[in-house]
Amino acid sequence: MKKFIIPSIFVFTLFVCMLFFQNCTASKEAIANKSGAQLWGENCLRCHNTPSPTDFNDTQWKTIGLHMQDRANLTKDEADKIVTFLQSAN
Amino acid sequence: MNFNRFILIWLLLGLSKSYAQDSIQSQLDAVKSEITDLKKIEKSHFMIRGFTQFGLDASSEDLSFNMTSFNPIILWRHGDRFLFESELEMEYMSNIFSLNLGYASASYLVTKGLVIKGGKILIPFGTFGEKFHPSWSNKLASAPLGFGHDGMVPMADVGVEVKGGVQVGSAKLSYAAYAVNGPRIKDGTEEPTEAGMLSFENMNDNNRNKAFGARLGILPLQNSSLELGGSVYYALPGSFKSPFAGDPKLKDLNYNNVTALLTALDLCFVKIIQPLSGVLDIKGQYNVSKISNATYFNPSDTARYTFQNNASSYYIQVAFRPSLLDNKVLKNFELVGRYSVYNTPKKSLWESEQSQIQFGLDYWFTWRTVIKVSYQINNGTMGGSGMSSMAGMAGMSANVILFHIATGF
């Protein structure tokens, strides 16, 4: 019985994911239009508290952006928008 | 006469005004160019960051200060795509100082959604090791059971990796696949009581096989608040030659066909909950390790034995911080609870069943400076024989109160 737990959790997860893929097209535009500030608010608190734009200067943000894109597997679009926002608001 | 004087004064005034204007203009230009210089993003940039944690652990038997981490991080970015990152781990725990290379790798952003990496990389097996380990982001002072020394989870290793994040409709995928040197199986020649355990801490590979692994994460919600992930890791941890090759009685004991398959599921949900005026943070990971059967040798009774080499561990952590409150003090407090379990193989000499509950109250001075006060309740039963401390327990068996201060710099 125990043998089946992991595969069934995987299958269940995949199933849930499929459901989410179903209704994806409608919101595609909404995602593409997200602002850097919104993406910063949504993504940067997932692993640690969110740093404020004033914590670093523009050059530092660029380096941190690349570091976090790698660490958090952010999409390039997200990372670029977030860095531009942080650089404009510091 | 009067008229001439008037012209002269007028001329002088005009000149000085334009002179003043000129000098203001030139000063303005200088300030402007200074600002653009400052704003200019350097092509190549070197940065030292890192984090440290220091604290006091108090149990009924023991009271000790621990420097649980001092980890400087070096980052070097060149252009838009190249990043070198490295972390040194220094630790002073239970009177032992250790220095470790946490990671040291170069990554290159090839195209949108594809990063290639090489060097000593953090292994994306689940999420704790790669994403939540720094002491200023870990809301509790210790790692969950099963992680760290004598744990069952690979944390970092030398090899190559491809990874990235891609938008797929309203969901986001996070993927990583890697090949690394891989673990070594402890054959009992050095630490007989740990025969059959995997050791992930080797810089030199003991065989020609690499370990392979991958993680696939999905963030199904548009606001990225939820991530579910699954990981696999496969390795042949035995060396080609029998470790007992010189011993005619034992030379048939060989581990070169032993296989190790590790799987993990992880979950992360972090979201601002408006009605509760705060951030709810739920994290968890479930790990299973299956190592194929082999025969080991117990020098204390000179008998051969075997066991089903399966281990598992998990943790679930829930935290809440009322960060939207107006009260300047209350909003910096965070409550956190974690439950973790680690079961090592039955009938092995390192058999144990451990569980741990930890409650903590954190106070955040800045986004990454925190005081953590926590109470840790450890439970464990040991099977087997001859073990002085339980695997992965870092020598702690009693209940402990921990006061720690952690900061990122």
Short mmCIF file of C-alpha atoms in Angstrom, two decimals:
data_model
loop_
_atom_site.label_atom_id
_atom_site.label_comp_id
_atom_site.label_asym_id
_atom_site.label_seq_id
_atom_site.Cartn_x
_atom_site.Cartn_y
_atom_site.Cartn_z
CA MET A 1 0.00 0.00 0.00
CA LYS A 2 2.74 2.39 1.05
CA LYS A 3 4.34 1.89 -2.34
CA PHE A 4 1.48 3.68 -4.01
CA ILE A 5 1.47 6.78 -1.86
CA ILE A 6 4.17 8.68 -3.72
CA PRO A 7 2.99 7.84 -7.25
CA SER A 8 -0.57 8.72 -6.31
CA ILE A 9 0.47 12.06 -4.84
CA PHE A 10 2.38 12.76 -8.06
CA VAL A 11 -0.61 11.83 -10.18
CA PHE A 12 -2.90 13.94 -8.04
CA THR A 13 -0.55 16.89 -8.31
CA LEU A 14 -0.34 16.49 -12.07
CA PHE A 15 -4.12 16.34 -12.23
CA VAL A 16 -4.44 19.57 -10.24
CA CYS A 17 -1.89 21.15 -12.55
CA MET A 18 -3.83 20.09 -15.63
CA LEU A 19 -6.91 21.78 -14.22
CA PHE A 20 -4.99 25.00 -13.89
CA PHE A 21 -3.64 24.75 -17.43
CA GLN A 22 -7.20 24.49 -18.71
CA ASN A 23 -8.16 28.05 -17.88
CA CYS A 24 -4.90 29.60 -18.83
CA THR A 25 -5.55 31.47 -22.04
CA ALA A 26 -7.93 34.06 -20.60
CA SER A 27 -5.44 35.27 -18.04
CA LYS A 28 -2.40 35.25 -20.31
CA GLU A 29 -2.77 38.93 -21.04
CA ALA A 30 -3.29 39.79 -17.39
CA ILE A 31 0.01 38.07 -16.60
CA ALA A 32 1.87 39.80 -19.42
CA ASN A 33 0.58 43.14 -18.11
CA LYS A 34 1.70 42.65 -14.53
CA SER A 35 3.87 45.49 -13.30
CA GLY A 36 7.32 45.08 -11.82
CA ALA A 37 5.99 46.31 -8.47
CA GLN A 38 3.28 43.65 -8.44
CA LEU A 39 5.73 40.89 -9.39
CA TRP A 40 8.11 42.08 -6.67
CA GLY A 41 5.24 41.93 -4.14
CA GLU A 42 4.22 38.44 -5.22
CA ASN A 43 7.60 36.76 -5.67
CA CYS A 44 10.15 38.16 -3.29
CA LEU A 45 8.41 37.02 -0.08
CA ARG A 46 8.30 33.35 -0.98
CA CYS A 47 11.63 32.45 0.59
CA HIS A 48 12.54 35.43 2.75
CA ASN A 49 11.12 38.82 3.74
CA THR A 50 10.86 41.25 0.86
CA PRO A 51 13.74 43.71 0.62
CA SER A 52 12.80 47.31 -0.09
CA PRO A 53 14.01 49.08 -3.26
CA THR A 54 16.13 51.45 -1.16
CA ASP A 55 18.21 48.60 0.30
CA PHE A 56 20.53 48.46 -2.74
CA ASN A 57 21.71 50.65 -5.60
CA ASP A 58 21.03 50.06 -9.31
CA THR A 59 24.17 48.04 -10.02
CA GLN A 60 23.61 45.89 -6.97
CA TRP A 61 19.99 45.25 -7.95
CA LYS A 62 21.10 44.04 -11.34
CA THR A 63 23.44 41.48 -9.76
CA ILE A 64 20.86 40.44 -7.17
CA GLY A 65 18.24 40.14 -9.92
CA LEU A 66 20.39 37.65 -11.80
CA HIS A 67 21.16 35.80 -8.57
CA MET A 68 17.48 35.50 -7.63
CA GLN A 69 16.43 34.61 -11.17
CA ASP A 70 18.76 31.64 -10.78
CA ARG A 71 17.90 30.79 -7.16
CA ALA A 72 14.13 31.12 -7.54
CA ASN A 73 13.78 30.04 -11.19
CA LEU A 74 12.01 33.29 -12.01
CA THR A 75 11.11 33.74 -15.65
CA LYS A 76 13.33 36.26 -17.45
CA ASP A 77 10.35 38.52 -17.92
CA GLU A 78 9.65 38.58 -14.19
CA ALA A 79 13.28 39.17 -13.25
CA ASP A 80 13.67 42.02 -15.78
CA LYS A 81 10.49 43.77 -14.69
CA ILE A 82 11.30 43.41 -10.99
CA VAL A 83 14.83 44.77 -11.43
CA THR A 84 13.58 47.73 -13.48
CA PHE A 85 11.03 48.48 -10.77
CA LEU A 86 13.59 48.23 -7.95
CA GLN A 87 16.00 50.48 -9.84
CA SER A 88 13.34 53.11 -10.46
CA ALA A 89 12.09 53.19 -6.89
CA ASN A 90 15.32 53.33 -4.89
CA MET B 1 27.21 111.54 -18.23
CA ASN B 2 24.43 109.98 -16.28
CA PHE B 3 23.39 108.07 -19.30
CA ASN B 4 26.91 106.61 -19.80
CA ARG B 5 27.06 105.55 -16.19
CA PHE B 6 23.72 103.87 -16.59
CA ILE B 7 24.92 101.90 -19.65
CA LEU B 8 28.06 100.84 -17.78
CA ILE B 9 26.11 99.57 -14.77
CA TRP B 10 23.70 97.81 -17.04
CA LEU B 11 26.53 96.09 -18.89
CA LEU B 12 28.24 95.04 -15.67
CA LEU B 13 25.01 93.67 -14.25
CA GLY B 14 24.28 91.80 -17.45
CA LEU B 15 27.73 90.28 -17.53
CA SER B 16 27.71 89.18 -13.90
CA LYS B 17 24.23 87.74 -14.33
CA SER B 18 25.29 85.69 -17.31
CA TYR B 19 28.46 84.72 -15.48
CA ALA B 20 26.39 83.55 -12.52
CA GLN B 21 24.03 81.74 -14.86
CA ASP B 22 26.98 80.07 -16.54
CA SER B 23 28.45 78.93 -13.28
CA ILE B 24 25.08 77.58 -12.03
CA GLN B 25 24.67 75.82 -15.36
CA SER B 26 28.10 74.26 -15.17
CA GLN B 27 27.51 73.17 -11.59
CA LEU B 28 24.20 71.67 -12.64
CA ASP B 29 25.89 69.84 -15.50
CA ALA B 30 28.48 68.44 -13.12
CA VAL B 31 25.79 67.20 -10.71
CA LYS B 32 23.84 65.71 -13.60
CA SER B 33 26.81 63.81 -14.92
CA GLU B 34 27.62 62.59 -11.42
CA ILE B 35 24.07 61.28 -11.10
CA THR B 36 24.22 59.55 -14.48
CA ASP B 37 27.55 58.05 -13.46
CA LEU B 38 25.99 56.77 -10.26
CA LYS B 39 22.95 55.49 -12.10
CA LYS B 40 25.08 53.85 -14.77
CA ILE B 41 24.99 50.13 -14.24
CA GLU B 42 28.46 48.75 -14.10
CA LYS B 43 29.10 46.05 -16.66
CA SER B 44 31.06 43.95 -14.25
CA HIS B 45 30.14 43.92 -10.58
CA PHE B 46 31.64 42.24 -7.55
CA MET B 47 29.75 41.98 -4.29
CA ILE B 48 30.33 40.41 -0.90
CA ARG B 49 27.23 39.47 1.04
CA GLY B 50 26.41 36.71 3.47
CA PHE B 51 24.83 35.84 6.74
CA THR B 52 25.61 34.82 10.26
CA GLN B 53 23.81 33.23 13.18
CA PHE B 54 24.89 33.16 16.76
CA GLY B 55 23.05 31.84 19.78
CA LEU B 56 22.62 30.11 23.04
CA ASP B 57 21.20 26.60 23.37
CA ALA B 58 19.93 25.64 26.79
CA SER B 59 18.82 22.17 27.82
CA SER B 60 18.56 20.56 31.23
CA GLU B 61 22.04 19.07 30.71
CA ASP B 62 23.80 21.68 28.76
CA LEU B 63 24.16 25.40 28.19
CA SER B 64 26.25 26.43 25.25
CA PHE B 65 26.88 29.33 22.96
CA ASN B 66 27.00 28.32 19.33
CA MET B 67 28.16 30.12 16.27
CA THR B 68 25.86 28.12 14.07
CA SER B 69 26.84 29.92 10.93
CA PHE B 70 29.07 32.58 9.47
CA ASN B 71 28.66 32.35 5.74
CA PRO B 72 30.24 34.96 3.51
CA ILE B 73 28.90 34.94 -0.05
CA ILE B 74 30.80 36.27 -3.05
CA LEU B 75 28.89 37.29 -6.15
CA TRP B 76 30.47 38.38 -9.38
CA ARG B 77 28.32 39.40 -12.31
CA HIS B 78 29.69 40.08 -15.74
CA GLY B 79 27.31 41.66 -18.22
CA ASP B 80 23.67 40.61 -18.26
CA ARG B 81 24.07 36.88 -18.27
CA PHE B 82 27.07 35.62 -16.33
CA LEU B 83 27.10 35.15 -12.56
CA PHE B 84 29.63 33.54 -10.29
CA GLU B 85 28.43 32.77 -6.80
CA SER B 86 30.17 31.14 -3.90
CA GLU B 87 29.49 30.60 -0.24
CA LEU B 88 31.83 29.63 2.56
CA GLU B 89 30.25 27.94 5.55
CA MET B 90 31.91 28.40 8.90
CA GLU B 91 30.39 26.82 11.93
CA TYR B 92 31.32 26.52 15.57
CA MET B 93 29.06 23.98 17.26
CA SER B 94 29.64 21.84 20.33
CA ASN B 95 33.28 22.99 20.47
CA ILE B 96 34.00 21.96 16.90
CA PHE B 97 34.92 24.46 14.23
CA SER B 98 34.21 23.47 10.68
CA LEU B 99 34.88 25.21 7.42
CA ASN B 100 33.08 24.12 4.32
CA LEU B 101 32.58 25.31 0.80
CA GLY B 102 28.79 25.66 0.67
CA TYR B 103 28.75 26.22 -3.06
CA ALA B 104 30.90 27.79 -5.77
CA SER B 105 29.42 27.85 -9.22
CA ALA B 106 29.21 29.81 -12.42
CA SER B 107 25.90 30.27 -14.16
CA TYR B 108 25.09 31.54 -17.59
CA LEU B 109 21.69 32.67 -18.79
CA VAL B 110 21.57 31.08 -22.24
CA THR B 111 18.14 32.23 -23.34
CA LYS B 112 14.86 33.09 -21.66
CA GLY B 113 14.09 30.27 -19.25
CA LEU B 114 17.41 28.41 -19.54
CA VAL B 115 20.34 28.82 -17.18
CA ILE B 116 23.32 26.47 -17.28
CA LYS B 117 25.46 26.07 -14.20
CA GLY B 118 28.63 24.30 -13.28
CA GLY B 119 30.78 23.90 -10.18
CA LYS B 120 29.77 23.01 -6.68
CA ILE B 121 26.03 23.60 -6.90
CA LEU B 122 23.23 23.58 -4.36
CA ILE B 123 21.20 20.51 -5.21
CA PRO B 124 17.58 21.15 -6.06
CA PHE B 125 16.37 18.06 -4.26
CA GLY B 126 13.21 19.48 -2.76
CA THR B 127 13.48 23.09 -1.69
CA PHE B 128 14.99 23.37 1.77
CA GLY B 129 18.62 22.86 0.79
CA GLU B 130 18.64 25.14 -2.20
CA LYS B 131 16.14 27.81 -1.32
CA PHE B 132 15.43 28.10 2.40
CA HIS B 133 18.67 27.18 4.15
CA PRO B 134 20.19 30.59 5.05
CA SER B 135 19.85 31.26 8.75
CA TRP B 136 18.24 34.65 8.14
CA SER B 137 15.48 33.15 6.03
CA ASN B 138 15.01 29.93 8.04
CA LYS B 139 12.52 31.07 10.67
CA LEU B 140 13.83 28.52 13.17
CA ALA B 141 17.36 28.20 14.45
CA SER B 142 17.99 24.69 13.14
CA ALA B 143 17.38 22.67 10.00
CA PRO B 144 14.55 20.10 10.02
CA LEU B 145 15.43 16.49 10.83
CA GLY B 146 16.92 14.57 7.93
CA PHE B 147 18.87 17.58 6.59
CA GLY B 148 22.47 18.39 7.37
CA HIS B 149 25.13 16.16 8.86
CA ASP B 150 24.24 12.45 8.59
CA GLY B 151 20.99 13.46 6.99
CA MET B 152 19.44 11.64 4.05
CA VAL B 153 19.18 14.58 1.67
CA PRO B 154 21.88 15.75 -0.77
CA MET B 155 22.59 19.45 -0.21
CA ALA B 156 25.48 20.41 -2.53
CA ASP B 157 27.77 18.58 -4.92
CA VAL B 158 30.11 19.13 -7.85
CA GLY B 159 28.61 18.88 -11.31
CA VAL B 160 26.53 20.59 -13.97
CA GLU B 161 22.93 21.74 -14.02
CA VAL B 162 20.35 23.18 -16.38
CA LYS B 163 17.47 25.09 -14.85
CA GLY B 164 14.94 27.81 -15.38
CA GLY B 165 11.46 29.16 -15.05
CA VAL B 166 8.87 29.32 -17.81
CA GLN B 167 5.39 30.73 -18.00
CA VAL B 168 2.86 28.18 -19.25
CA GLY B 169 -0.51 29.85 -19.48
CA SER B 170 -1.44 31.14 -16.07
CA ALA B 171 0.87 28.68 -14.35
CA LYS B 172 4.61 28.81 -14.01
CA LEU B 173 6.98 25.90 -14.25
CA SER B 174 10.25 25.73 -12.42
CA TYR B 175 12.61 23.00 -13.58
CA ALA B 176 16.11 21.78 -12.86
CA ALA B 177 18.12 18.74 -14.01
CA TYR B 178 21.66 17.93 -13.02
CA ALA B 179 24.52 15.44 -13.05
CA VAL B 180 26.88 15.44 -10.07
CA ASN B 181 29.60 13.25 -8.57
CA GLY B 182 27.12 11.67 -6.23
CA PRO B 183 27.24 10.06 -2.82
CA ARG B 184 29.39 7.31 -1.39
CA ILE B 185 27.91 4.42 0.52
CA LYS B 186 29.47 3.92 3.92
CA ASP B 187 30.71 0.34 3.80
CA GLY B 188 31.44 0.08 7.48
CA THR B 189 35.22 0.05 7.20
CA GLU B 190 35.52 3.47 8.86
CA GLU B 191 32.36 3.78 10.91
CA PRO B 192 30.94 0.26 11.32
CA THR B 193 27.75 1.55 12.98
CA GLU B 194 26.92 3.59 9.91
CA ALA B 195 27.22 0.85 7.30
CA GLY B 196 24.71 1.38 4.52
CA MET B 197 24.32 5.14 5.08
CA LEU B 198 24.92 7.51 2.18
CA SER B 199 27.55 10.18 2.59
CA PHE B 200 27.01 13.19 0.39
CA GLU B 201 30.10 14.99 1.56
CA ASN B 202 32.82 13.96 -0.90
CA MET B 203 34.71 16.19 -3.23
CA ASN B 204 36.29 13.27 -5.07
CA ASP B 205 34.06 10.75 -6.71
CA ASN B 206 34.61 7.15 -5.67
CA ASN B 207 33.56 5.69 -9.01
CA ARG B 208 32.91 6.56 -12.64
CA ASN B 209 29.16 6.82 -12.28
CA LYS B 210 27.54 10.15 -11.84
CA ALA B 211 24.39 10.81 -9.84
CA PHE B 212 21.49 12.26 -11.81
CA GLY B 213 18.57 14.19 -10.55
CA ALA B 214 15.78 16.53 -11.45
CA ARG B 215 13.12 18.64 -9.87
CA LEU B 216 9.94 19.90 -11.42
CA GLY B 217 7.98 22.56 -9.61
CA ILE B 218 4.68 24.05 -10.58
CA LEU B 219 3.22 27.34 -9.45
CA PRO B 220 -0.38 26.80 -10.48
CA LEU B 221 -1.81 30.05 -9.15
CA GLN B 222 -1.44 33.29 -11.07
CA ASN B 223 -0.02 35.13 -8.07
CA SER B 224 2.80 32.58 -7.54
CA SER B 225 1.69 31.97 -3.95
CA LEU B 226 1.71 28.17 -4.22
CA GLU B 227 4.51 25.93 -5.42
CA LEU B 228 4.37 22.14 -5.53
CA GLY B 229 7.43 20.19 -6.51
CA GLY B 230 8.61 16.66 -7.12
CA SER B 231 12.26 15.57 -7.17
CA VAL B 232 14.18 12.43 -8.03
CA TYR B 233 17.83 11.55 -7.53
CA TYR B 234 19.51 8.37 -8.70
CA ALA B 235 23.03 7.18 -7.93
CA LEU B 236 25.31 4.18 -7.79
CA PRO B 237 27.11 4.93 -4.54
CA GLY B 238 29.47 1.95 -4.27
CA SER B 239 33.06 1.86 -5.39
CA PHE B 240 34.11 -0.63 -8.09
CA LYS B 241 36.50 -2.46 -5.85
CA SER B 242 35.42 -4.30 -2.74
CA PRO B 243 36.48 -2.31 0.34
CA PHE B 244 37.54 -5.62 1.85
CA ALA B 245 39.62 -6.66 -1.19
CA GLY B 246 42.65 -7.47 0.99
CA ASP B 247 40.70 -9.75 3.32
CA PRO B 248 40.17 -13.28 1.90
CA LYS B 249 37.20 -13.90 4.22
CA LEU B 250 35.33 -10.73 3.33
CA LYS B 251 36.44 -9.92 -0.21
CA ASP B 252 33.14 -11.12 -1.64
CA LEU B 253 31.42 -8.17 0.04
CA ASN B 254 30.99 -5.69 -2.74
CA TYR B 255 28.85 -2.60 -3.21
CA ASN B 256 29.44 -1.77 -6.85
CA ASN B 257 25.91 -2.77 -7.87
CA VAL B 258 24.13 -0.96 -5.08
CA THR B 259 21.65 1.61 -6.36
CA ALA B 260 20.16 4.54 -4.49
CA LEU B 261 16.91 6.17 -5.49
CA LEU B 262 15.76 9.23 -3.61
CA THR B 263 12.47 11.01 -4.15
CA ALA B 264 10.97 14.10 -2.60
CA LEU B 265 7.81 16.14 -2.68
CA ASP B 266 7.77 19.73 -1.59
CA LEU B 267 5.22 22.39 -0.93
CA CYS B 268 5.44 26.12 -0.37
CA PHE B 269 2.53 28.48 0.15
CA VAL B 270 3.21 32.09 1.06
CA LYS B 271 0.51 34.70 0.81
CA ILE B 272 -0.59 37.99 2.28
CA ILE B 273 -3.95 37.30 3.93
CA GLN B 274 -5.73 40.66 4.13
CA PRO B 275 -8.41 39.69 6.71
CA LEU B 276 -5.69 38.44 9.04
CA SER B 277 -3.47 41.49 8.36
CA GLY B 278 -0.44 39.36 7.78
CA VAL B 279 1.56 36.84 5.84
CA LEU B 280 0.86 33.13 6.12
CA ASP B 281 3.85 30.95 5.26
CA ILE B 282 3.55 27.18 4.94
CA LYS B 283 6.46 25.03 3.86
CA GLY B 284 7.08 21.32 3.80
CA GLN B 285 9.11 18.54 2.26
CA TYR B 286 8.81 14.76 2.26
CA ASN B 287 11.87 12.63 1.40
CA VAL B 288 12.21 8.93 0.75
CA SER B 289 15.45 7.07 0.17
CA LYS B 290 15.62 3.50 -1.13
CA ILE B 291 18.99 1.81 -1.36
CA SER B 292 19.15 -1.68 -2.78
CA ASN B 293 19.95 -4.52 -0.41
CA ALA B 294 23.54 -5.40 0.36
CA THR B 295 25.40 -7.45 2.93
CA TYR B 296 27.42 -5.61 5.56
CA PHE B 297 29.93 -6.73 8.11
CA ASN B 298 29.67 -5.97 11.82
CA PRO B 299 33.19 -6.06 13.34
CA SER B 300 31.90 -6.14 16.91
CA ASP B 301 30.35 -9.59 16.54
CA THR B 302 32.08 -10.51 13.23
CA ALA B 303 28.72 -11.37 11.73
CA ARG B 304 27.35 -10.49 8.34
CA TYR B 305 23.95 -8.88 8.19
CA THR B 306 21.57 -7.23 5.81
CA PHE B 307 18.56 -4.98 6.11
CA GLN B 308 16.04 -3.13 3.98
CA ASN B 309 17.83 0.11 3.42
CA ASN B 310 14.87 2.51 3.31
CA ALA B 311 14.74 5.83 5.09
CA SER B 312 12.26 8.66 5.09
CA SER B 313 11.90 12.10 6.59
CA TYR B 314 9.57 15.03 6.37
CA TYR B 315 8.86 18.42 7.85
CA ILE B 316 5.97 20.78 7.80
CA GLN B 317 6.30 24.35 8.98
CA VAL B 318 3.64 27.00 9.47
CA ALA B 319 4.41 30.63 10.23
CA PHE B 320 2.38 33.77 10.57
CA ARG B 321 3.54 37.36 10.76
CA PRO B 322 1.00 40.17 11.21
CA SER B 323 3.03 42.45 8.99
CA LEU B 324 0.09 44.59 7.85
CA LEU B 325 -0.72 45.81 11.36
CA ASP B 326 -0.16 49.50 12.08
CA ASN B 327 1.48 48.77 15.41
CA LYS B 328 5.21 49.22 14.78
CA VAL B 329 6.26 46.53 17.25
CA LEU B 330 3.60 43.88 16.81
CA LYS B 331 4.04 43.78 13.03
CA ASN B 332 7.60 42.56 13.43
CA PHE B 333 6.75 39.48 15.43
CA GLU B 334 6.37 36.14 13.72
CA LEU B 335 5.02 32.92 15.17
CA VAL B 336 6.33 29.67 13.78
CA GLY B 337 5.82 25.98 14.40
CA ARG B 338 7.52 23.03 12.76
CA TYR B 339 7.15 19.30 13.02
CA SER B 340 9.77 17.02 11.54
CA VAL B 341 10.35 13.29 11.46
CA TYR B 342 13.32 11.15 10.40
CA ASN B 343 13.20 7.37 10.26
CA THR B 344 16.37 5.50 9.40
CA PRO B 345 16.38 1.87 8.17
CA LYS B 346 15.08 -0.78 10.54
CA LYS B 347 17.65 -3.43 11.54
CA SER B 348 20.55 -1.25 10.48
CA LEU B 349 23.08 -0.31 13.17
CA TRP B 350 21.92 3.28 12.82
CA GLU B 351 18.25 2.46 13.18
CA SER B 352 16.26 5.22 14.80
CA GLU B 353 12.89 6.89 14.78
CA GLN B 354 13.05 10.53 15.57
CA SER B 355 10.58 13.34 15.69
CA GLN B 356 10.91 16.93 16.67
CA ILE B 357 8.50 19.74 17.42
CA GLN B 358 9.75 23.28 17.46
CA PHE B 359 7.80 26.40 18.41
CA GLY B 360 9.33 29.75 17.83
CA LEU B 361 8.74 33.44 18.26
CA ASP B 362 10.78 35.66 15.98
CA TYR B 363 11.28 39.39 16.05
CA TRP B 364 12.40 40.98 12.78
CA PHE B 365 14.48 44.17 13.14
CA THR B 366 14.96 44.48 9.40
CA TRP B 367 14.05 42.26 6.48
CA ARG B 368 16.96 40.03 7.36
CA THR B 369 17.97 40.60 10.95
CA VAL B 370 16.05 38.49 13.37
CA ILE B 371 15.99 37.28 16.96
CA LYS B 372 14.61 33.77 17.22
CA VAL B 373 13.48 32.24 20.49
CA SER B 374 12.36 28.68 20.19
CA TYR B 375 11.56 25.60 22.17
CA GLN B 376 12.50 22.27 20.66
CA ILE B 377 11.01 18.99 21.82
CA ASN B 378 12.97 15.98 20.62
CA ASN B 379 11.68 12.46 20.67
CA GLY B 380 13.56 9.47 19.51
CA THR B 381 14.02 5.77 19.86
CA MET B 382 17.16 4.05 18.77
CA GLY B 383 17.35 0.53 17.50
CA GLY B 384 20.55 -1.16 16.48
CA SER B 385 23.53 -0.91 18.79
CA GLY B 386 26.59 1.09 19.53
CA MET B 387 25.31 4.45 18.37
CA SER B 388 26.40 7.33 20.50
CA SER B 389 24.08 9.86 18.94
CA MET B 390 21.24 9.63 16.52
CA ALA B 391 21.87 10.25 12.87
CA GLY B 392 21.03 13.79 11.87
CA MET B 393 20.27 14.86 15.44
CA ALA B 394 23.50 16.80 15.90
CA GLY B 395 23.90 15.23 19.31
CA MET B 396 20.79 16.79 20.77
CA SER B 397 18.49 14.43 22.53
CA ALA B 398 16.94 16.46 25.34
CA ASN B 399 14.49 19.31 24.93
CA VAL B 400 16.23 22.56 24.18
CA ILE B 401 15.49 26.27 24.40
CA LEU B 402 17.28 28.18 21.67
CA PHE B 403 18.00 31.91 21.56
CA HIS B 404 19.49 32.95 18.28
CA ILE B 405 20.22 36.10 16.42
CA ALA B 406 20.67 35.87 12.69
CA THR B 407 21.49 38.54 10.20
CA GLY B 408 22.20 38.86 6.53
CA PHE B 409 24.80 41.43 5.52
#
